[in-house]
Every structure is written in C-alpha cells, then in structure tokens.
Coordinates of C-alpha atoms and ligand atoms in Angstrom, one line a residue:
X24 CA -59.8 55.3 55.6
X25 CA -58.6 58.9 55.2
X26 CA -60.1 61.3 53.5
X27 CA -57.2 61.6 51.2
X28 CA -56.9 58.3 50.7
X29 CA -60.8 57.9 49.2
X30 CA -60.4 60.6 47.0
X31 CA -57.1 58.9 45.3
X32 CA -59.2 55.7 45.2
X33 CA -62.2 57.4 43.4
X34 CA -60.8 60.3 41.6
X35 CA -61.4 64.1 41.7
X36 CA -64.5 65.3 43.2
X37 CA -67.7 65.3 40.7
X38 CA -68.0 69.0 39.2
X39 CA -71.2 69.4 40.6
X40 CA -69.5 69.8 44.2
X41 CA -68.2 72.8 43.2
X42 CA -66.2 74.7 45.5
X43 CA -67.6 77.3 47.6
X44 CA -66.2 80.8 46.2
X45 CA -65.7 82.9 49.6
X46 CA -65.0 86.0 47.7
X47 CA -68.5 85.8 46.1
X48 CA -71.2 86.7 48.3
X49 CA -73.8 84.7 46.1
X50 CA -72.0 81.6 47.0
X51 CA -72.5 81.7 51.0
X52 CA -74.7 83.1 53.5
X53 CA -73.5 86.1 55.4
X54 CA -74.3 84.3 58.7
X55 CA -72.3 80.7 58.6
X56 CA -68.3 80.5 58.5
X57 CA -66.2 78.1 56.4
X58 CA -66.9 75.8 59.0
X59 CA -70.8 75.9 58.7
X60 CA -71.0 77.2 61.9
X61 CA -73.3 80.1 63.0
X62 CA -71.8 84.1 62.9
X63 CA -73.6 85.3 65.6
X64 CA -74.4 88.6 64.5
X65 CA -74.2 92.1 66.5
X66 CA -75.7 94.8 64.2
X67 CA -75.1 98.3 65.7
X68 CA -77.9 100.4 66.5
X69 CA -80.1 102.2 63.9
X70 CA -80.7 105.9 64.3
X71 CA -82.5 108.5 61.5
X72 CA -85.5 109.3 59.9
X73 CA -86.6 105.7 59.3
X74 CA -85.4 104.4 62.2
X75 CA -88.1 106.8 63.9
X76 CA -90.7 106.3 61.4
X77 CA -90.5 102.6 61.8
X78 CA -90.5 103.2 65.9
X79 CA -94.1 104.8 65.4
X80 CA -95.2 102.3 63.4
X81 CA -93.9 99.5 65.6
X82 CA -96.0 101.7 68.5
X83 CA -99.4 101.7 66.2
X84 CA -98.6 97.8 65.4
X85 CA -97.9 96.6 69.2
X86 CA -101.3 98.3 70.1
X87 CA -103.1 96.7 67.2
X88 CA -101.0 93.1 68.0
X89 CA -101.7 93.2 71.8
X90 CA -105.1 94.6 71.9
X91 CA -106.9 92.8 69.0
X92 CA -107.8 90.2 71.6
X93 CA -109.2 92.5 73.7
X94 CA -111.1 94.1 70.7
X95 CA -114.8 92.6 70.1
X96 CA -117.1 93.5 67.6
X97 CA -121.3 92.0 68.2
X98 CA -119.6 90.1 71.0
X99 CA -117.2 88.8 68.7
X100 CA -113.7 88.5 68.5
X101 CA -111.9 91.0 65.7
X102 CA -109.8 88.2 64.7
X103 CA -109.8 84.6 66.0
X104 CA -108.6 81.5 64.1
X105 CA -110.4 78.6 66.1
X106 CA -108.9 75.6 64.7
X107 CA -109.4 73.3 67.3
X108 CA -113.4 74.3 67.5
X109 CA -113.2 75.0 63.7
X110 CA -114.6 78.4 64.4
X111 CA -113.6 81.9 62.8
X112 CA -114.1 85.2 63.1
X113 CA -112.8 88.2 61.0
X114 CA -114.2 91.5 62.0
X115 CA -116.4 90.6 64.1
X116 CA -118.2 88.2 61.8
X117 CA -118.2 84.3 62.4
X118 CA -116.8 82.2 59.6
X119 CA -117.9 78.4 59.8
X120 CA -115.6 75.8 57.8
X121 CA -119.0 75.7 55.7
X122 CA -117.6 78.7 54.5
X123 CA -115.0 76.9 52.4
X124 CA -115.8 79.0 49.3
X125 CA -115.4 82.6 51.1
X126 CA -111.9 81.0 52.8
X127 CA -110.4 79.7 49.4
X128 CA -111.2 83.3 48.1
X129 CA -110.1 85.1 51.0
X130 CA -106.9 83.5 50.9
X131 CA -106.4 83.5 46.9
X132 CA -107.0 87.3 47.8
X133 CA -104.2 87.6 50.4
X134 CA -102.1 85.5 47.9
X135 CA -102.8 87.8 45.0
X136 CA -102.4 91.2 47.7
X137 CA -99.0 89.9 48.2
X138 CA -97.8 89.3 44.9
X139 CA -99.0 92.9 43.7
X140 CA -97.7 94.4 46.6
X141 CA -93.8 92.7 46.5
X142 CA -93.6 93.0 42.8
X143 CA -94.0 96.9 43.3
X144 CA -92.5 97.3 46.6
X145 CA -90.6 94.2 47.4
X146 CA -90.0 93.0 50.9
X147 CA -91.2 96.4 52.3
X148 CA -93.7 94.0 54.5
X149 CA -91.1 92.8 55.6
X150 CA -89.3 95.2 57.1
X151 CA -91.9 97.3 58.3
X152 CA -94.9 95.5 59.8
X153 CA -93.7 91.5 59.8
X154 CA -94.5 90.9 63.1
X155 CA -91.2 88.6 63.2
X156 CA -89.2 91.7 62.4
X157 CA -91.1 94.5 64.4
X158 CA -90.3 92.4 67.4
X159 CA -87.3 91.2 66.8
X160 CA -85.7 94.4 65.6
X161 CA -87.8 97.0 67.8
X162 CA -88.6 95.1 70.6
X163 CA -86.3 92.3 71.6
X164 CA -82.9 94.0 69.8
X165 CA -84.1 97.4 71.6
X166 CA -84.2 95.7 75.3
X167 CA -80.8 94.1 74.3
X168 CA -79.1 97.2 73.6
X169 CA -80.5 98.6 76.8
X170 CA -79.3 95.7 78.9
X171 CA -76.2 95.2 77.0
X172 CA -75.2 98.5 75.2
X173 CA -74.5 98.6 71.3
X174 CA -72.9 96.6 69.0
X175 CA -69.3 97.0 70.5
X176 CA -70.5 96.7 74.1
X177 CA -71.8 93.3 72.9
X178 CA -69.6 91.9 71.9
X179 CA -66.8 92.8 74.4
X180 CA -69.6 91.1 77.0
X181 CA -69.4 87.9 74.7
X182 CA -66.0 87.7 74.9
X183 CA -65.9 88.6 78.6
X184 CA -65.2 85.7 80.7
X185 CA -68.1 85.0 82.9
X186 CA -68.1 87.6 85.9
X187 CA -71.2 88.3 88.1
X188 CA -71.4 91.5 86.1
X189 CA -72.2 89.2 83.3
X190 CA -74.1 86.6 84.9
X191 CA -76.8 89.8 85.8
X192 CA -76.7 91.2 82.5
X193 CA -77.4 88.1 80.6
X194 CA -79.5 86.4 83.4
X195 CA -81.5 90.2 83.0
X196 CA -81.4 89.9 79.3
X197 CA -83.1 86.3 79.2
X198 CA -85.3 86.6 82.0
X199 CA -87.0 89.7 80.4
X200 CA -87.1 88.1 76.9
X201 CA -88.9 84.8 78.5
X202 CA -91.4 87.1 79.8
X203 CA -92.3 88.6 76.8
X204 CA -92.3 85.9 75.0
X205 CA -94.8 84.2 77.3
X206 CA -97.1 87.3 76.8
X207 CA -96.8 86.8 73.1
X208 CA -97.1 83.3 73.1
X209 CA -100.3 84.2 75.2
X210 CA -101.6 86.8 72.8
X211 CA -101.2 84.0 70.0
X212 CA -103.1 81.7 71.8
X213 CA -106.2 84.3 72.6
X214 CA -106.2 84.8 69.0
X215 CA -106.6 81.1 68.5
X216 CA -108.8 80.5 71.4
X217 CA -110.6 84.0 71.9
X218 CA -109.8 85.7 75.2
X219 CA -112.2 84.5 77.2
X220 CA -111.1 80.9 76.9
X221 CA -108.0 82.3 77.2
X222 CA -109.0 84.1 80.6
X223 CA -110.6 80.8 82.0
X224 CA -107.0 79.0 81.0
X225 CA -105.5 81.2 83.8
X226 CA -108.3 81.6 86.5
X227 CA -109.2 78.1 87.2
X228 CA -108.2 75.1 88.0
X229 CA -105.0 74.2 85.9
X230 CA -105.7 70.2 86.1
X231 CA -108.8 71.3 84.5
X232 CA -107.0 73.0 81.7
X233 CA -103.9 70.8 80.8
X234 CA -104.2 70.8 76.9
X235 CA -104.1 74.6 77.5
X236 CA -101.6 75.3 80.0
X237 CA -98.7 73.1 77.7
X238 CA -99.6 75.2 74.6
X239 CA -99.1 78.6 76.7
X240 CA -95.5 76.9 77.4
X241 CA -94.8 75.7 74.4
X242 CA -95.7 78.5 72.3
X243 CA -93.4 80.8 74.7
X244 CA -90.4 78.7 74.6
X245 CA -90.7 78.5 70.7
X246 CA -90.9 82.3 70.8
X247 CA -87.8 82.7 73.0
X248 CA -86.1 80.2 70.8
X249 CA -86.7 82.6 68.0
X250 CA -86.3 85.9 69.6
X251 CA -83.1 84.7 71.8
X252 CA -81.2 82.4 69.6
X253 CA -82.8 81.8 66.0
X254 CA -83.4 85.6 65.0
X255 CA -82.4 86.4 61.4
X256 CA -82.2 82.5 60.5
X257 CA -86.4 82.8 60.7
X258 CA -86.3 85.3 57.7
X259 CA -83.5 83.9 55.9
X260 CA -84.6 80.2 56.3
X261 CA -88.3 79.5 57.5
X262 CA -89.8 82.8 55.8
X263 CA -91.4 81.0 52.4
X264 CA -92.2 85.1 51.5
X265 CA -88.6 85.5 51.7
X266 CA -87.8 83.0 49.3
X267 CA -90.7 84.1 46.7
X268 CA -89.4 87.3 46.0
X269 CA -86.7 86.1 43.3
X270 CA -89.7 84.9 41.8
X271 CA -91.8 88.3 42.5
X272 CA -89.2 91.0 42.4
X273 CA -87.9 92.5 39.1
X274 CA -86.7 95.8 37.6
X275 CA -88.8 97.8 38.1
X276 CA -89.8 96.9 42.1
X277 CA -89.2 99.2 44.0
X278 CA -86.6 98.1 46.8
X279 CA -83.4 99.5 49.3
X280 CA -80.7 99.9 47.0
X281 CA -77.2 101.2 46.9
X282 CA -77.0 103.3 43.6
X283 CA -73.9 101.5 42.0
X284 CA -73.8 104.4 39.5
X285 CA -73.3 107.0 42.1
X286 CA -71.4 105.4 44.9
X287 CA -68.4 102.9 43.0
X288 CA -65.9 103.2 42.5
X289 CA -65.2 103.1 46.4
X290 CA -62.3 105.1 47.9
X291 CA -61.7 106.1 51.6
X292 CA -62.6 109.2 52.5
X293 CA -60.0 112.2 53.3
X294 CA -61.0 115.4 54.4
X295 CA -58.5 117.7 52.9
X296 CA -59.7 115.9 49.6
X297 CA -62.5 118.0 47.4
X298 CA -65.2 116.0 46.0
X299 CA -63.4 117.1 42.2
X300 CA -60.1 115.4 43.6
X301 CA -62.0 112.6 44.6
X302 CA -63.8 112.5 40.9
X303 CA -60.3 113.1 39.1
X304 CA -59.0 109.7 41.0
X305 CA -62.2 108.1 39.4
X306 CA -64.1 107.5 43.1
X307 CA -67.4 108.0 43.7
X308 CA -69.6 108.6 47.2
X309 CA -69.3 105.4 48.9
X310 CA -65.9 105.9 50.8
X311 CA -66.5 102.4 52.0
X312 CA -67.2 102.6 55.8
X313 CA -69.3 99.7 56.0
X314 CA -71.9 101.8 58.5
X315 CA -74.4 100.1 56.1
X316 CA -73.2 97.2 57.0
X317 CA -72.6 97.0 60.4
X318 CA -76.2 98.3 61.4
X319 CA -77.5 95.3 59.2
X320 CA -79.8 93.0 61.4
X321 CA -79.0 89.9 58.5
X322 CA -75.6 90.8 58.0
X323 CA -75.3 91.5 54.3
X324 CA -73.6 94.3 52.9
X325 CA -76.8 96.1 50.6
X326 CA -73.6 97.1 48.1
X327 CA -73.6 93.8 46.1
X328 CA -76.9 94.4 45.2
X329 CA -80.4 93.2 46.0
X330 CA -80.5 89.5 48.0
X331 CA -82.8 87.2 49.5
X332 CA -81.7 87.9 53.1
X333 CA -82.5 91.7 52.7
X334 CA -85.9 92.6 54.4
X335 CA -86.1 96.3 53.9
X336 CA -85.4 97.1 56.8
X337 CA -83.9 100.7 55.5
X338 CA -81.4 100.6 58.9
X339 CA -78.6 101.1 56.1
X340 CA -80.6 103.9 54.5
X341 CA -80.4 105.6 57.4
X342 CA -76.2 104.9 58.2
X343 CA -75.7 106.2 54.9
X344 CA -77.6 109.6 55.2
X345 CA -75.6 110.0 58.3
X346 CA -72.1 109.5 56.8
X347 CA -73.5 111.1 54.1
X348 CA -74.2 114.2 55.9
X349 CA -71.0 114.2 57.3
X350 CA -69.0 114.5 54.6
X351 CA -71.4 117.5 52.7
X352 CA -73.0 114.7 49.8
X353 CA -76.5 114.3 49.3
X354 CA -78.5 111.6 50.9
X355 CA -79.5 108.9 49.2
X356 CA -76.6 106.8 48.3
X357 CA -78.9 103.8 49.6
X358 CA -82.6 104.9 49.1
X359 CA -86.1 102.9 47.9
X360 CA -85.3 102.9 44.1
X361 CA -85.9 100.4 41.4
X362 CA -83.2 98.8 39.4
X363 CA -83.9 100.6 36.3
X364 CA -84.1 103.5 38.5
X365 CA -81.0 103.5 39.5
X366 CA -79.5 102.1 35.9
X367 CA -81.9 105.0 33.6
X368 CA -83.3 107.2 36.0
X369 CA -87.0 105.9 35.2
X370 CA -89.6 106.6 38.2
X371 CA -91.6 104.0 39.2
X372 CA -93.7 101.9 36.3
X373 CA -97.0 100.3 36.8
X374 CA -95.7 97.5 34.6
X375 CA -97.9 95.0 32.3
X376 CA -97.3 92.8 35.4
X377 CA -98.7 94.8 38.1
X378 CA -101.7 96.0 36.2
X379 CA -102.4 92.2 35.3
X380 CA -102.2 91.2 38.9
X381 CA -104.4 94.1 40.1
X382 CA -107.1 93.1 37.6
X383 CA -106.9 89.6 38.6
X384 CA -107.4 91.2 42.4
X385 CA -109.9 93.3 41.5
X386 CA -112.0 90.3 40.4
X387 CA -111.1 88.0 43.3
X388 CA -112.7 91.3 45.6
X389 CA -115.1 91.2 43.7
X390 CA -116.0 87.9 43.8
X391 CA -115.0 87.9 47.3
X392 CA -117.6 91.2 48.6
X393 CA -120.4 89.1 46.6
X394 CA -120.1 86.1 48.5
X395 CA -119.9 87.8 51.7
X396 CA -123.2 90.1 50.3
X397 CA -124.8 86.8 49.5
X398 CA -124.4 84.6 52.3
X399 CA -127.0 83.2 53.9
X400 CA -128.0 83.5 57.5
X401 CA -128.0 79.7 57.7
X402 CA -126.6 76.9 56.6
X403 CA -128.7 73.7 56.2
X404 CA -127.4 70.5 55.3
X405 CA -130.0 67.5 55.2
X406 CA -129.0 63.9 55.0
X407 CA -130.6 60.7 54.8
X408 CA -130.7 59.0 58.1
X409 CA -127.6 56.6 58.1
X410 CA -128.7 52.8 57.2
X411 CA -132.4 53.7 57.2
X412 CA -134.7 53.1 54.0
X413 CA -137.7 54.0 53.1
X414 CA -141.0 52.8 56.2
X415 CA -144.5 51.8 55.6
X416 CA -146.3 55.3 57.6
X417 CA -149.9 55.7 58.1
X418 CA -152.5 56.0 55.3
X419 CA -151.1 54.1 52.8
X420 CA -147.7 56.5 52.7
X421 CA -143.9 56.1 53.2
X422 CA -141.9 57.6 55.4
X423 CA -138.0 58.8 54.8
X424 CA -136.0 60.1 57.9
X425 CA -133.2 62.4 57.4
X426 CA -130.9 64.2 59.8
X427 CA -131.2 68.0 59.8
X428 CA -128.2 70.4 60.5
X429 CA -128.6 73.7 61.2
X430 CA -126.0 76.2 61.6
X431 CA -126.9 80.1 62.7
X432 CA -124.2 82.4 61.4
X433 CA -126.3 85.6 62.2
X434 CA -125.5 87.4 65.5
X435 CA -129.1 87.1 66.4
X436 CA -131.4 84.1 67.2
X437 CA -133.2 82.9 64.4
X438 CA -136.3 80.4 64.2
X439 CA -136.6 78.0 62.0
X440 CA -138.9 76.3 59.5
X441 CA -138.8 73.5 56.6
X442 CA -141.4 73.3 54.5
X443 CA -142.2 71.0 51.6
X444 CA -142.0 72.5 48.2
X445 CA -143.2 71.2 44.9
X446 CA -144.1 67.5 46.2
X447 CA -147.1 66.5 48.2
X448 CA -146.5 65.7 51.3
X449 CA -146.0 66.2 55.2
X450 CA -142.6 67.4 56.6
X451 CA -142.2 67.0 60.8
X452 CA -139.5 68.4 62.8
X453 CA -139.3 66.0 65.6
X454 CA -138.2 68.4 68.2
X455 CA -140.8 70.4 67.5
X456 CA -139.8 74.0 66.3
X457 CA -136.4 74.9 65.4
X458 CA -135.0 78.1 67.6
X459 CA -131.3 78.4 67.3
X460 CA -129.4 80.7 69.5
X461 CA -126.8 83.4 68.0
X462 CA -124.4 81.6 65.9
X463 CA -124.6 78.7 66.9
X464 CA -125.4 75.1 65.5
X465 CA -128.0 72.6 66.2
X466 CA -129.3 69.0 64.6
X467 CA -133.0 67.3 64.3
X468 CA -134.3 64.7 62.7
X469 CA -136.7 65.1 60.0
X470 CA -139.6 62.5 58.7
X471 CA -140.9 63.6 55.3
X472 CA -144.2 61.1 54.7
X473 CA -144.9 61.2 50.7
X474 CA -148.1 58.5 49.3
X475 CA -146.5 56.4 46.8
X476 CA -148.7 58.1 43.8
X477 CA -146.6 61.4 44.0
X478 CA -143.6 59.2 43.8
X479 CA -141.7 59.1 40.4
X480 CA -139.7 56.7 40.7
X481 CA -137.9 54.6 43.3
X482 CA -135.2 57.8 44.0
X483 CA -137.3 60.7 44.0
X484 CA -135.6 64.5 44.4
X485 CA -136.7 66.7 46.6
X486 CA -136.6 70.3 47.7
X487 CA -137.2 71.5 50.7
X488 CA -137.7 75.5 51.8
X489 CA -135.8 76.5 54.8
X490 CA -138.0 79.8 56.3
X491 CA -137.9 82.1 58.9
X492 CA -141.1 83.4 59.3
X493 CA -142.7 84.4 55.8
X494 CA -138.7 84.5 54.5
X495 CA -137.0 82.2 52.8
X496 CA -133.5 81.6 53.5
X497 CA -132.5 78.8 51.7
X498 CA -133.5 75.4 49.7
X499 CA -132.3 72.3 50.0
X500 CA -132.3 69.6 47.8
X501 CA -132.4 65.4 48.5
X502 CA -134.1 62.2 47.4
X503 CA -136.7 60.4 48.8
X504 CA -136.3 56.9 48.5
X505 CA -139.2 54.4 47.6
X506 CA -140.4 51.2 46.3
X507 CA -139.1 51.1 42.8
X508 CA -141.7 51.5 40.0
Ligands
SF4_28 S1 -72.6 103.6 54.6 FE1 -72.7 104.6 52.5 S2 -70.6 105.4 52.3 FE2 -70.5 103.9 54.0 S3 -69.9 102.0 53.0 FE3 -72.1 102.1 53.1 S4 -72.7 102.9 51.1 FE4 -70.6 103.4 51.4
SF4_29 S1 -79.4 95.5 53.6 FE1 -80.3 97.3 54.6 S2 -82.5 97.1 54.3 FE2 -81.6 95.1 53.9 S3 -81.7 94.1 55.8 FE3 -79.7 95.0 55.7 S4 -80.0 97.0 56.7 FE4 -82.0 96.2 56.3

C-alpha cells in the first residue's frame, strides 16, 4: 500500500514525529542531508597562530605517542595495558589486578580530572591533544592536502571523473594512510602487549604468532576506517566525552565562541564603507564570509553558538583573525571566552562547581598517593586447599593444607617467609623456601599442623606473618578447621 494511502487510513502523523526544521541547526546534524545521507566534508586549510601552536603540540604529542613504547622505566614499560595477561604498568611500576583498589581510584581520578577540567575549559582536550583529533586533523587531513591540495582542489578531484591522474592521487592518498595506520595500529598493540612481545610478533615465525598477527590487521583496518572514511562521525557519534559536555559545560566554561554582542547583526563587507557607516546601518564585525565555517573539520558554523559537534579546535579562531585583519577590526570576534563573558564581560570564575570538584579531586589524590605509599611489596592470598579437611598428623595433631599465592610487585627478587603468629603450631612450605623473581608470581602449598588443645573450636582463625628477612610485609588471616568441640 502507498505511503499516502496508510496515512489516510490511520490519520495525521503522531506529534511526536515532529518534523525536522532545516532552518534550525539544533534540529539536524551538519554532516547528513535531507536524505540521511552522509555530507562528506572538505574543510579548507587552517593557517594562524593556533594553527601553529597546535602543530608543535601535535610534534611534542607524536613523540610522546610513538615513543612511549620504546620508553622503559626499571625494565618496565612507561605505559602498558596488558589485558590479555592481566598485567599493568604506569610509569614504570607494575599494577596487578590485585590492585583493584588503586585502579577504581585511579580511574575515579581521571573521571573527576575530566569533569574539573571541561567544566572550566570545555572540550579544549579535545581539540588539542585527543589523539583522535591530533591525527586526524594534523596528520591524516595534512597528508591529504599535500596529495590532493585544499579544500577546493578536493573537491574538483571528487567530482573529476576517474582519470589516471586521479587513480595516483587517491591510490597515493590511501596507500599512505594504510601505512600509517598499520604503524598506529602497531603502536596500540605494543602498548597493550609491551614492545618486546610486540618485536617477537614480527621476527618469528608468524604460524607461531597467529592471535597476534590478526590483531595487527585488524586494529589497522579499523584505524583506516576511521582516519579514511569515518573521521568527524568518531567525535560526533562514538566520543561518550563529547556527549557529556551538555552535562559538564555551563556559563561560565571557558570555550571557542563567536561574540554575538560584537559580531550580529551580519552585513557584507564593502570597502568604501567606514566602520561608523557600517554601525549607522545597525551591522556589526561579522560580514558573514563563512571562513569560520569553511575551515571547520565538523562542519558547523561556531555563529549559532556553542554545540556538541564543536571540539575546540580554534581553526575558526584563527579564519576570523585573518579576515579580521583584513578589514582593520580587532581580533577576536571568535576567541576562548565564557558565555557570561561574552554576555557581561566577567573573566573567568572559579565557580561553587569547580571548587567542589577540585576538593573532591584533591581527596581522591590523596587517597590515591596513600595507597600507592602503602602498598605492599607482596601480595599473599592463602586458601584452604580445595575439598580437603582437616588430617590426623603426627603427635597427636591435625593437619590443614592451604594453597599459597604469592605475587612480587617489587622490581627486585624478594624471599619469602610465613610464620605462625599468635597460635601454637608448625607452618611448612612444601617447596621449601619461597624466592620469587622480580615481579612476578608464584604458588606453594602450605600444611599448618596445630594439637587439638590450642584449638577453640571446630573453625579456628588464624594469622599468619608473611616476612622477608626480620621484616614484615604483610598478615594474613584464615581458619583452621578441626574436630568440632
Ligand atoms: S570568519 Fe568571522 S567575519 Fe567571517 S563569517 Fe565567520 S565570524 Fe563572521
Ligand atoms: S567551530 Fe571552530 S573550534 Fe569548533 S570544531 Fe569548528 S572550527 Fe573547530
């Protein structure tokens, strides 16, 4: 049945199925036509001041990004999220998921960082350091406007039917962006893996490293897919930081904005006009280029005001300067400012807000520095030996077996010893002594022999005294079971 047809069956549309407003930008993304279909975007190239602050940056951040594998502190990764081996280091210092405590902190702290951070200087992450962004926008969109030329270059190629002047420029274009994304697919893996594994991937065998070889291709198709064809979507659709800043963001955060007050109302610029016959006719500075726009990597035009695809970028900062430098106005028509200080002219507030969420982070760093001040060398779990009970052991005593776990989280060997505390008795390591190499993680069993007189009742606690040497590093607690009394 037509469509027509259903809707004279069943009446007018519900009003929730509201229709879309294409005049309003709040009521559409600036990347999808009426059709739903994708507007592939060509923003023109960014030049100014932040444009070459943000190149630096991107220099200092591509070091740190590439080399951090490379980078080892004690003989230990700086950074290295093991989650296949359950393994972790941070600076150098091995994390074990043992370390629950120190991770739920640690990540409540990032959490927290963030929240403080965006509600001051909204998306300015973002922009500047997201490593989504830096390569995207200095990296990838760089080699593309080197292979392909600017904005208008672009898109005359797009249009252009499909000559061997094409076919190199494109095939040149994608070969180039599949190689680097293969070497940061690789770089993601090494910081998953640690670099050595990482090396050994490449060196031997591949049969003997299947798991590892798919993982290097999959994570550099994924990475092309991004770079080559997803782009902007990633910040606008997968990016939950993106979508938390209308909950983080308000009048006083600090973000790129086009001061409304100053620029509207709009009016083409003429230069045999004076800036008092442009104010008699009632216009202001914007004279409605759209530079701001057209350098925009996510396609939205900053002068409607603050919105969820903006990532700070400041690329329309720096197009307005320009035109505003050209036509003898001062810069800033787009700058970092806060709502109110664009509205009353207030500097930037440390708002009941932000000082509540910097106490709240002060604690958590607090609390965070202790626990990493506190930890112990070790960690030593002891359990009872599964489906055993309590034996009949020589002179008259019962025996418990437990199993021992030992984990080293010290950089250096450590030796071990248990030792009995507050209970009569005989502790054995069978195994003998307990030597555990640099961070790493051993099991014994343990038979703890108690006469039935020291026994209080059929489930008696224990603690035992984990030493090295004449220190002691930890105690821990159990039960011994025996005849019930
Ligand atoms: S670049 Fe500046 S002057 Fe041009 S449209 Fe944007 S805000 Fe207006
Ligand atoms: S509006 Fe300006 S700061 Fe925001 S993404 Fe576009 S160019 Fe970057």
């Amino acid at each position: 049945m037509p469509p027509t047809d259903q809707r004279a069956k069943t009446g007018p549309a519900p009003s929730s199925l509201k229709e879309t407003d294409w005049s309003d930008f709040r009521d559409h993304i600036a990347t999808a036509d009426k059709e739903g279909r994708r507007m592939w975007l060509f923003p023109k190239k960014p030049r100014g001041r932040f444009y070459r602050g943000r190149t630096w940056v991107t220099w200092i951040l591509l070091v740190i990004m590439f080399g951090g594998p490379f980078i080892k502190i004690n003989g230990n990764p700086l950074l290295m999220v093991n989650i296949v081996e359950r393994r972790f280091s941070v600076l150098g210092v091995i994390f074990w998921p043992q370390d629950n405590l120190v991770f739920a902190l640690g990540f409540l702290l990032f959490l927290m960082g963030i929240a403080v951070f965006t509600a001051a200087f909204g998306r300015l992450w973002c922009g500047w350091t997201c490593p989504q962004t830096v390569l995207m926008e200095m990296v990838f969109r760089k080699l593309e406007y080197w292979i392909e030329g600017d904005a208008g270059s672009q898109k005359a190629l797009d249009r252009a039917p499909w000559t061997a002047k094409k076919f190199g420029k494109r095939g040149l274009k994608h070969g180039l962006f599949l190689a680097l994304s293969f070497i940061i697919g690789n770089t993601l893996l090494a910081y998953i893996i640690g670099i050595d594994a990482l090396k050994q991937i490449v060196t031997d065998d591949p049969r003997t490293h299947i798991t590892g070889l798919v993982f290097m291709v999959l994570f550099t198709l994924v990475f092309y897919g991004i770079f080559a064809r997803f782009r902007e979507q990633a910040c606008t659709f997968i990016c939950p930081y993106g979508r938390l800043q209308s909950t983080l963001l308000d009048e006083n955060t600090i973000v790129v904005a086009y001061d409304y007050r100053r620029g509207e109302q709009r009016g083409r610029y003429r230069r045999s006009e004076t800036i008092q016959q442009r104010s008699s006719k009632q216009l202001g500075d914007c004279i409605d280029c759209r530079n701001c726009v057209s350098v925009c990597p996510t396609g939205i035009d900053i002068r409607d005001g603050t919105q969820m695809e903006c990532v700070n970028c400041t690329a329309c900062i720096d197009a307005c300067d320009e035109v505003m430098d050209k036509i003898g106005r001062p810069r800033g028509l787009i700058r970092f400012a806060s709502l109110n200080g664009i509205e009353k002219g207030q500097a930037l507030q440390v708002t009941p807000r932000i000082l509540g969420y910097c106490v709240i982070l002060l604690l958590l760093g607090a609390g965070l520095v202790t626990m990493l001040l506190t930890r112990s060398d070790i960690d030593a779990t002891l359990l009872r030996a599964p489906g055993a009970l309590f034996q009949p052991a020589a002179e008259g005593k019962i025996s418990n077996l437990y199993l021992l776990k030992l984990i080293n989280k010290t950089h250096r060997p450590i030796s071990v010893q248990l030792k009995l505390e507050g209970t009569r008795g005989t502790l054995t390591t069978l195994g003998g002594q307990l030597d555990l190499p640099a961070e790493q993680q051993t099991e014994a069993s343990v038979l703890i022999e108690i006469s039935p007189d020291e026994l209080a009742s059929g489930n008696t606690p224990l603690t035992i005294g984990v030493y090295s040497g004449e220190r002691k590093l930890q105690s821990i607690k159990t039960i011994f079971v025996g005849p019930r009394k």
